[in-house]
GROMACS .gro file of C-alpha atoms in nm:
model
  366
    1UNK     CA    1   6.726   2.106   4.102
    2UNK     CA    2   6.566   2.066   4.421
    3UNK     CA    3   6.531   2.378   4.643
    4UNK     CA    4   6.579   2.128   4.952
    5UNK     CA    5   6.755   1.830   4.836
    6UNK     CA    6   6.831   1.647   5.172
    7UNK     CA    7   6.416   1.590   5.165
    8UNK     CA    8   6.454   1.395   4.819
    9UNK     CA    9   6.452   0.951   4.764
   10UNK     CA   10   6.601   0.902   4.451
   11UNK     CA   11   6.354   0.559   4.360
   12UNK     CA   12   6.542   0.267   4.210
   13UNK     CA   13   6.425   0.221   3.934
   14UNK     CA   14   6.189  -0.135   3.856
   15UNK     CA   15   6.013  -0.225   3.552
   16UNK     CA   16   5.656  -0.163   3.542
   17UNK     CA   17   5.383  -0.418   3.602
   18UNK     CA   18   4.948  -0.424   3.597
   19UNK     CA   19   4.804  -0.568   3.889
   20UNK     CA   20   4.449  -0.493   3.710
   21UNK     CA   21   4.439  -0.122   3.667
   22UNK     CA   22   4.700  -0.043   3.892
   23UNK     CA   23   5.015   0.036   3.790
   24UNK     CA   24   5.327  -0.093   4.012
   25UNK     CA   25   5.680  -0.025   3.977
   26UNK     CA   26   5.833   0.176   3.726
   27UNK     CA   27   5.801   0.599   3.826
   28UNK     CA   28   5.433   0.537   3.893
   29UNK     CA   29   5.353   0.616   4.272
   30UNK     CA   30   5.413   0.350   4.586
   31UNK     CA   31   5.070   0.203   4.645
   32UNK     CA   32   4.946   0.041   4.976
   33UNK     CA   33   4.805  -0.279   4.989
   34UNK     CA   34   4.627  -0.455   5.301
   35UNK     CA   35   4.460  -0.801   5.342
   36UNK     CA   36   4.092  -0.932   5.453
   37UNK     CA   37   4.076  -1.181   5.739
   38UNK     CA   38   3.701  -1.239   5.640
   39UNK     CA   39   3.675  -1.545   5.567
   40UNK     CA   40   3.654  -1.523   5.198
   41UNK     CA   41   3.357  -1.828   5.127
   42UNK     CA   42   3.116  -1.530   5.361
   43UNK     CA   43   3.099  -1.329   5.054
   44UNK     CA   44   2.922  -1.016   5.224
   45UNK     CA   45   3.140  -0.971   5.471
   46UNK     CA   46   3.440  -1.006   5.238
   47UNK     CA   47   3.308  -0.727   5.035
   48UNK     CA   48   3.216  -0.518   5.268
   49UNK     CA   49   3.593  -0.554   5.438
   50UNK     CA   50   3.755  -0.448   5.094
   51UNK     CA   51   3.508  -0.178   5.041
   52UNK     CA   52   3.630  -0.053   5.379
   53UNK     CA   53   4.021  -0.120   5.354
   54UNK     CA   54   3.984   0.089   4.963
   55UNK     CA   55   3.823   0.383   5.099
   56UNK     CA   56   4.061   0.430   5.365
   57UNK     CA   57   4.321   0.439   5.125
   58UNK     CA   58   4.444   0.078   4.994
   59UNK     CA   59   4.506   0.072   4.598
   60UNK     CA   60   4.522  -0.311   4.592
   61UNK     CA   61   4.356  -0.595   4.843
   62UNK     CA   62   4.471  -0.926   4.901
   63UNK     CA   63   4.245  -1.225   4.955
   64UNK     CA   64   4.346  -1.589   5.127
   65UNK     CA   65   4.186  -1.855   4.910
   66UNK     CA   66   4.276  -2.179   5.122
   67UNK     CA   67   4.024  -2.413   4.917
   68UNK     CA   68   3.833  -2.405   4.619
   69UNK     CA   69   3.513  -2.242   4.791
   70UNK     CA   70   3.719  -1.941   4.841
   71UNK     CA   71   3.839  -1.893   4.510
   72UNK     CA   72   3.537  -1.922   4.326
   73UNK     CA   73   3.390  -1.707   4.587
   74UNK     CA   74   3.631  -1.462   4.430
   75UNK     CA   75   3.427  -1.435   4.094
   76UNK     CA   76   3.094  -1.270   4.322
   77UNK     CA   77   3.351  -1.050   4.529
   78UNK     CA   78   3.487  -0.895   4.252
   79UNK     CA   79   3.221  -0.781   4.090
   80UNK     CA   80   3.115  -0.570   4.407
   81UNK     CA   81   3.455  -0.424   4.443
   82UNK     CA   82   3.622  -0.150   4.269
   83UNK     CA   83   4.000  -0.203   4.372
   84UNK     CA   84   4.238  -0.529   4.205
   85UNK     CA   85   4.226  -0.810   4.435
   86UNK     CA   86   4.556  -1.028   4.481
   87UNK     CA   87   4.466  -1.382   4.556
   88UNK     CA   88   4.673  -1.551   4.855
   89UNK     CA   89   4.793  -1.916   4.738
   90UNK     CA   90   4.973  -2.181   4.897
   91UNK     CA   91   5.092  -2.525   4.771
   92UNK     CA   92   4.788  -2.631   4.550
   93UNK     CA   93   4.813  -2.497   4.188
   94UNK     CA   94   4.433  -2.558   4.124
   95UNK     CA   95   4.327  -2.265   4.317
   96UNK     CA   96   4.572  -2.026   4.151
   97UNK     CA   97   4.358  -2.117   3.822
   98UNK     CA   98   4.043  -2.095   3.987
   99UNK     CA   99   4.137  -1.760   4.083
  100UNK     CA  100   4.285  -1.631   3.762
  101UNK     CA  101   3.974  -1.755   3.576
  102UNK     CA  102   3.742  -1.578   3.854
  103UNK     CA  103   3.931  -1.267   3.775
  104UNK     CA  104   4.202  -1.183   4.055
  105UNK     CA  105   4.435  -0.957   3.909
  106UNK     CA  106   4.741  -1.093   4.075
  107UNK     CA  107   4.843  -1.436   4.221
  108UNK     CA  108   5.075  -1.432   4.530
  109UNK     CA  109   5.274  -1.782   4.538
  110UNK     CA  110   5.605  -1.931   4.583
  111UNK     CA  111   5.645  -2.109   4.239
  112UNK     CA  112   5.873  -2.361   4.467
  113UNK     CA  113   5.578  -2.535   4.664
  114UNK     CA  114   5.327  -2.524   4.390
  115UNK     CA  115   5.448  -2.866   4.270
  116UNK     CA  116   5.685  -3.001   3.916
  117UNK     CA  117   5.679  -2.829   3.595
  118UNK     CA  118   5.367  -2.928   3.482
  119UNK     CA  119   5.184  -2.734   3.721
  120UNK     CA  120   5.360  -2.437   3.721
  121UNK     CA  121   5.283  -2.448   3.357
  122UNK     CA  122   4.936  -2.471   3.428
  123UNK     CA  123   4.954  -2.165   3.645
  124UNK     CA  124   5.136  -1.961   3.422
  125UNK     CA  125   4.936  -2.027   3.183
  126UNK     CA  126   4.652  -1.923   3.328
  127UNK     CA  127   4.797  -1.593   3.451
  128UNK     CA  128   4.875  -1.533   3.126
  129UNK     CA  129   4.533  -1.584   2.957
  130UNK     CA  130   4.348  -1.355   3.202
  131UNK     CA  131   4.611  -1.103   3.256
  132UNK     CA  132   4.662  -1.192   3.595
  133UNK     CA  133   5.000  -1.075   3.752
  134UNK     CA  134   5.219  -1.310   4.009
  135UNK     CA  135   5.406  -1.206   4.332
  136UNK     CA  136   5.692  -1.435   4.406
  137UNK     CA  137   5.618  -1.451   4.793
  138UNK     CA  138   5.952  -1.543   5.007
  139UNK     CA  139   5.900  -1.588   5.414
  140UNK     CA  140   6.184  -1.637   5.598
  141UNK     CA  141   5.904  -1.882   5.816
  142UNK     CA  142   5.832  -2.127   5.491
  143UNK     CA  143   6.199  -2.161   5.309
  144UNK     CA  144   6.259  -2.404   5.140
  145UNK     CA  145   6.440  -2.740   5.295
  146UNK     CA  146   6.770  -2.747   5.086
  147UNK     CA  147   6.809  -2.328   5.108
  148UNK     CA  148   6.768  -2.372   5.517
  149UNK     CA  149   7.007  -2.703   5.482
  150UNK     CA  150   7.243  -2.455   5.322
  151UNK     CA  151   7.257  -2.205   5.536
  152UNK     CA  152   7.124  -2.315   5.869
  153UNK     CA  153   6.889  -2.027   5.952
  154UNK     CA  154   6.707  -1.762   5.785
  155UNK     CA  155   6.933  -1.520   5.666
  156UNK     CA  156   6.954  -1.206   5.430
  157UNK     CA  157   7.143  -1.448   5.125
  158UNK     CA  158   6.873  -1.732   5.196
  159UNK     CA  159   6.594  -1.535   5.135
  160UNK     CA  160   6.727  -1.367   4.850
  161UNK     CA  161   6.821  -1.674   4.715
  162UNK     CA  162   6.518  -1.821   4.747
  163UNK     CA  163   6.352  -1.569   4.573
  164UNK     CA  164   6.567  -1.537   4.298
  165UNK     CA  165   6.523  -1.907   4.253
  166UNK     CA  166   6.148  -1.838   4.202
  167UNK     CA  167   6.166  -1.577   3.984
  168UNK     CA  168   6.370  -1.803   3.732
  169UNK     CA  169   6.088  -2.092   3.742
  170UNK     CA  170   5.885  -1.824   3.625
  171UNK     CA  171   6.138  -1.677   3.351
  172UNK     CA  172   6.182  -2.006   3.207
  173UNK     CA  173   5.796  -2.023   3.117
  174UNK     CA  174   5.854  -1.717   2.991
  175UNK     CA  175   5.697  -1.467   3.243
  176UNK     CA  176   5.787  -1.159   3.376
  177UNK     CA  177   5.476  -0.943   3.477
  178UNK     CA  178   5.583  -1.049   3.843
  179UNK     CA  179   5.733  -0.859   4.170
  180UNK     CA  180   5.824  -1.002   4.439
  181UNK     CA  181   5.908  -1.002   4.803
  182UNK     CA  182   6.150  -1.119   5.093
  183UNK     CA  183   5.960  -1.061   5.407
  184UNK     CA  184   6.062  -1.134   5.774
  185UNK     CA  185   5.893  -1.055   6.084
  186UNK     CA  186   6.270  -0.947   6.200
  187UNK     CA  187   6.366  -0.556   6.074
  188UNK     CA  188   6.750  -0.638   6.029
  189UNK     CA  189   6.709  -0.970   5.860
  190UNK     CA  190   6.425  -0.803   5.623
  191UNK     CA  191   6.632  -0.469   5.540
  192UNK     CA  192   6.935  -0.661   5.439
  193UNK     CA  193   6.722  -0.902   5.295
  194UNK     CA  194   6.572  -0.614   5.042
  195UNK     CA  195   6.890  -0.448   5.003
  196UNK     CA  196   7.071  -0.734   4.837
  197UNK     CA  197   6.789  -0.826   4.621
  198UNK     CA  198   6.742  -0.457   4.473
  199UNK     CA  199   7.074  -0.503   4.369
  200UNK     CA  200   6.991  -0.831   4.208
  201UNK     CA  201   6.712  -0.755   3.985
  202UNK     CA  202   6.494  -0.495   3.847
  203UNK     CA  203   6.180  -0.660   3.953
  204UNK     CA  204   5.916  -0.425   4.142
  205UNK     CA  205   5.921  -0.537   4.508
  206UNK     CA  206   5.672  -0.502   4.772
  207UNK     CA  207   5.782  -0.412   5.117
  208UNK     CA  208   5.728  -0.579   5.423
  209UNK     CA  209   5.782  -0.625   5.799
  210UNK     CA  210   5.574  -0.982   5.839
  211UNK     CA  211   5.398  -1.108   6.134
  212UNK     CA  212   5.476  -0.774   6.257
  213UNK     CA  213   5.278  -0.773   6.640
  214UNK     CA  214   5.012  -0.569   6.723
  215UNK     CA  215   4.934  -0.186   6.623
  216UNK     CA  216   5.165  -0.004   6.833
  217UNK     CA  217   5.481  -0.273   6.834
  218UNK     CA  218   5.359  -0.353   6.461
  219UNK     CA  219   5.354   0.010   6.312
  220UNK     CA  220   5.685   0.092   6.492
  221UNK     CA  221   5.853  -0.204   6.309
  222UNK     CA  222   5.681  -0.122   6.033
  223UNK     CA  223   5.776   0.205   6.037
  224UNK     CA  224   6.164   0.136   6.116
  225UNK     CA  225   6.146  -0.117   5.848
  226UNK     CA  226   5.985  -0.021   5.594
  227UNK     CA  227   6.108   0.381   5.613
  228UNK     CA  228   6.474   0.269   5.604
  229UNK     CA  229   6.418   0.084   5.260
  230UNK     CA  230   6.203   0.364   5.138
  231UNK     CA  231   6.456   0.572   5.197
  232UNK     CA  232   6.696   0.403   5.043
  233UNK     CA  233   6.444   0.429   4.749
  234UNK     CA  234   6.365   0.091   4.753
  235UNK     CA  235   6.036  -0.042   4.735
  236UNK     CA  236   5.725  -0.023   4.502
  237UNK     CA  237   5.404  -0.153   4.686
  238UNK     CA  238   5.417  -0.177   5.086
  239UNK     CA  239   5.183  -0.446   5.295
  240UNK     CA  240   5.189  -0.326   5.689
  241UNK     CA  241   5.115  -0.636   5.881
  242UNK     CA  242   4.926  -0.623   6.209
  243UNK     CA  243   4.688  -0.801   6.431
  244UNK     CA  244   4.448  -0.562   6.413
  245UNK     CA  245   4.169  -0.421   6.198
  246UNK     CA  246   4.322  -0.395   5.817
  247UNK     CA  247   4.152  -0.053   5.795
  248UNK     CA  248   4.448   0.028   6.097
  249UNK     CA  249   4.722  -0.127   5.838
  250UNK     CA  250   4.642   0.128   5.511
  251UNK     CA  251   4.632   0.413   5.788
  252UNK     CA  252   4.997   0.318   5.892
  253UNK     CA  253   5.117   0.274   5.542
  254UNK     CA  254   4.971   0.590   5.397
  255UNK     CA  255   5.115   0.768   5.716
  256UNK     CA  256   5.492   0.619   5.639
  257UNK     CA  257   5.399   0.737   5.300
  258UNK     CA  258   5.289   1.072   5.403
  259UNK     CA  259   5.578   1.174   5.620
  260UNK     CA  260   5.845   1.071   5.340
  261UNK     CA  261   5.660   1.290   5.093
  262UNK     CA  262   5.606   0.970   4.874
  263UNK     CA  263   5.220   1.000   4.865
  264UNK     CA  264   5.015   1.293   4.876
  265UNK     CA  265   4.651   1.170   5.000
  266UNK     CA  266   4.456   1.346   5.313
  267UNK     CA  267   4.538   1.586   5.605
  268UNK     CA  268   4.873   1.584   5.694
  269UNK     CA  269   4.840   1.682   6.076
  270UNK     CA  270   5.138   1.829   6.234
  271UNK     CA  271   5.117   1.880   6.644
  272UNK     CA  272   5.253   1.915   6.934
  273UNK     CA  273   5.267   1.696   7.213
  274UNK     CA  274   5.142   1.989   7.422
  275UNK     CA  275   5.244   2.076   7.732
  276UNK     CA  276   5.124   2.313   8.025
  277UNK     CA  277   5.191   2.630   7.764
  278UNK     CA  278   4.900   2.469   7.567
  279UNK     CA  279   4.636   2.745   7.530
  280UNK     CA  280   4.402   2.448   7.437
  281UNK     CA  281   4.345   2.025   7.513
  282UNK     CA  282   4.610   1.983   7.184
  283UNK     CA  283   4.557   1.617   7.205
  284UNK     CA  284   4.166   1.540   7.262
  285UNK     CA  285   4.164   1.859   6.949
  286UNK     CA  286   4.388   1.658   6.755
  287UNK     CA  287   4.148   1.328   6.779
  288UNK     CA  288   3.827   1.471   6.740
  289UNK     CA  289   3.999   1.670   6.379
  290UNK     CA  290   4.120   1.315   6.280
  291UNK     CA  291   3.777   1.212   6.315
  292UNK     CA  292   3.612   1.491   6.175
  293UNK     CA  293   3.872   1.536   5.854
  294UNK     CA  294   3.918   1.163   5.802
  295UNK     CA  295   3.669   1.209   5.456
  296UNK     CA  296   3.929   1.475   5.299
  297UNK     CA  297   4.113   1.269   5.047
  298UNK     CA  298   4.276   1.649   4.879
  299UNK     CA  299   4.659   1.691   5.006
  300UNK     CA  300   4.603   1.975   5.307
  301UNK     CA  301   4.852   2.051   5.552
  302UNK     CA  302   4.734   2.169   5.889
  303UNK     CA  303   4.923   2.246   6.167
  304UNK     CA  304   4.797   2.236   6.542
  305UNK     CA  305   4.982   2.367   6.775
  306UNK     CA  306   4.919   2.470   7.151
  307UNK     CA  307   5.113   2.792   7.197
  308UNK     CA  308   5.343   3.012   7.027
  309UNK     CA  309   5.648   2.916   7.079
  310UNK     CA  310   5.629   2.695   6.820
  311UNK     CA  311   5.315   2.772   6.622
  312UNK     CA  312   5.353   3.044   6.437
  313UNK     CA  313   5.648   2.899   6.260
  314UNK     CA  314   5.483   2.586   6.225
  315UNK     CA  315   5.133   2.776   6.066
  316UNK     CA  316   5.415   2.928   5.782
  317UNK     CA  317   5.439   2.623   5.658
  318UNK     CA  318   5.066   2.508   5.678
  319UNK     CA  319   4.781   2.526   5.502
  320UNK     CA  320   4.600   2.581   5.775
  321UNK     CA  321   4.692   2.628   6.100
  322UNK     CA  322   4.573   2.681   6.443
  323UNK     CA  323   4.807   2.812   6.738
  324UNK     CA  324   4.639   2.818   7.104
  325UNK     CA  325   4.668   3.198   7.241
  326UNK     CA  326   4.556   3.337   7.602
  327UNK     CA  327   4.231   3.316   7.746
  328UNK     CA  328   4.084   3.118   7.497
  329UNK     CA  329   4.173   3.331   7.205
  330UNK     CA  330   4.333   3.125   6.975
  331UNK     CA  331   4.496   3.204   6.623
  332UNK     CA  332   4.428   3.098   6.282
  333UNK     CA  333   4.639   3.107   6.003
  334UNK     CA  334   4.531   3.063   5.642
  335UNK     CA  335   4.844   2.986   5.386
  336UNK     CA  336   5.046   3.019   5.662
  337UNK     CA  337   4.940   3.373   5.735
  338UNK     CA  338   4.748   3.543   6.062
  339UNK     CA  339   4.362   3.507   5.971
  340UNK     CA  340   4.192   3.605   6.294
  341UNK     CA  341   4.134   3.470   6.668
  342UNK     CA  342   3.915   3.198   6.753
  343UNK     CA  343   3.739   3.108   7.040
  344UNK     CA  344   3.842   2.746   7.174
  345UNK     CA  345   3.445   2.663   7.184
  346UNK     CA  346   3.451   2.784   6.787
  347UNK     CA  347   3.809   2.587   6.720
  348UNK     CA  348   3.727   2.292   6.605
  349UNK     CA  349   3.413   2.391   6.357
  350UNK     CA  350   3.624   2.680   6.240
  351UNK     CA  351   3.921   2.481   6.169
  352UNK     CA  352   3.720   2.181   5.983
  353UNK     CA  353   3.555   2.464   5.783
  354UNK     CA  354   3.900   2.628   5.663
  355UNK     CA  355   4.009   2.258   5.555
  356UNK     CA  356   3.705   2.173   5.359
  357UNK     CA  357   3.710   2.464   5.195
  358UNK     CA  358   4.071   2.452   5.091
  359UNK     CA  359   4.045   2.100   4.969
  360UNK     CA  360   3.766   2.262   4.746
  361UNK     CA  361   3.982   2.505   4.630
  362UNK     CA  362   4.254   2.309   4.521
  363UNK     CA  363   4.009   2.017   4.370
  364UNK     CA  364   3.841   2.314   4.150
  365UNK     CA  365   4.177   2.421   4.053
  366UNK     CA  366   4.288   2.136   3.913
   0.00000   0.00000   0.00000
């Protein structure tokens, strides 16, 4: 049993799927996904995008392939990338093969406007021949006519019965490897949305808040969004959408992630908002360590805090910690217990040096 059981998700529990060699639903981890806005035919710049959104943290990438130069530009990308790539495809069928045969390891379509039977055939079938998994893709922006007909707007039951429409094209070619999604760019209409359809099948699903805004109005969404269903324990693979760099979208997600305990991955910062007790500039200390600790990928707590009102409780429960003291003298804590005083000038270089050598403590220890 849990020795604090009001901080534990119980995870619904989805059947597993590959999308390549990541593993997606089931008990394995939530992963974080994020998409290029390269355009995909300039090959360099494409690669050089997912390298970026991967090392920051993504565990799969998704790629728009509009027209048939962008999906066979997908055969050259891949082989300079080390994370699976999901392939973005709307209405044509052709480029879903094209990209299954240059070696995306998921297709993300709505079987609905790929076209009649035939095609979807044709798809399947090539998903299935290069072990290529599908997300059923449902936008409350793109329903279908006779669904919106129905029930005159976007609404929690249109969505999920849009998407439960999908899945059954699929399961009557006989595929499964699939998860799917209901997204929204509206957090009540996308909760409920996710709610009813976790009750509806066992599928993995992948979270998300669409069309979401920019960083700060996007991440908040985001964050209301997406940590509600998370909490709920729904969800296996989240997408944070934002008009802004996709780096900035894995950064949100793995934050969401990090502050429900769902994914242990970097330097979890805690601080204070400081205040005129602050022995120290908390804030402009708290950038600069971002900065400086961004290239720990080990599980570290470290807690910065300005004064002691609150920092010495906070530095119990740290790996490190720092807690801003008079005149300059400032307190470190090791494993949450009184190490010595630091100088503010000596702060920051002490305090990256304590990290880096914990990370290599517990990376040698493993």
């Amino acid at each position: 049993m849990s020795i604090r059981p009001f901080r534990d998700i119980k995870r619904r529990k989805t059947r597993e799927i590959n999308v390549g060699k990541v593993k997606v639903g089931g008990e394995n981890p939530i992963t974080v996904q994020s998409m290029t806005n390269t355009l995909t035919t300039d090959i360099k710049a494409t690669i050089n995008q997912i390298n970026e959104i991967s090392t920051e943290g993504a565990d799969i990438v998704r790629v728009s392939c509009p027209d048939d130069s962008s999906s066979k530009a997908l055969k050259e990308i891949i082989k300079n990338v080390d994370v699976p790539i999901v392939a973005d495809i709307h209405f044509h069928y052709k480029r879903a093969i094209e990209a299954a045969e240059n070696g995306a390891s998921c297709l993300r379509i709505n079987p609905g406007n790929i076209g009649n039977k035939d095609k979807i055939k044709e798809v399947v079938k090539a998903a299935i021949d290069h072990n290529c998994s599908i997300r059923v893709g449902v936008n409350a922006g793109s329903l279908e006519k006779d669904i919106l007909e129905k029930y005159r707007e976007p609404c929690p039951e249109a969505l999920v019965e849009s998407a439960l429409r999908n899945i059954k094209i699929l399961e009557d070619e006989d595929f499964y490897n699939l998860k799917v999604s209901v997204k929204s760019s509206d957090v009540f209409l996308s909760v409920e949305a996710y709610r009813q359809l976790s009750k509806s099948t066992d599928y993995p699903l992948h979270l998300g808040i669409t069309e979401a805004g920019g960083f700060i109005p996007g991440s908040v969404k985001s964050s209301i969004g997406l940590g509600t269903l998370l909490l709920d324990g729904i969800g296996d693979t989240i997408r944070i959408s934002l008009s802004d760099n996709p780096v900035e979208e894995v950064k949100i997600g793995n934050e969401i992630l990090k502050s429900l305990n769902l994914r242990e991955r970097g330097v979890k910062i805690i601080s204070c908002p400081s205040c005129a007790r602050q022995g120290f500039e908390v804030i402009e200390t708290v950038k600069i360590l971002e900065k400086k600790l961004s290239h720990i990928k080990t599980p570290i707590t470290l807690s910065v805090i300005g004064c002691v009102v609150n920092g010495p409780g906070e530095a119990a429960l740290t790996d490190v910690g720092i807690t801003g003291g008079k005149k300059g003298n400032n307190m470190l804590y090791l494993s949450g217990i009184q190490s010595e005083k630091v100088s503010t000038n000596d702060m920051v270089d002490k305090v990256v040096s304590e990290v880096e050598k914990k990370a290599s403590e517990l990376d040698n220890s493993k």
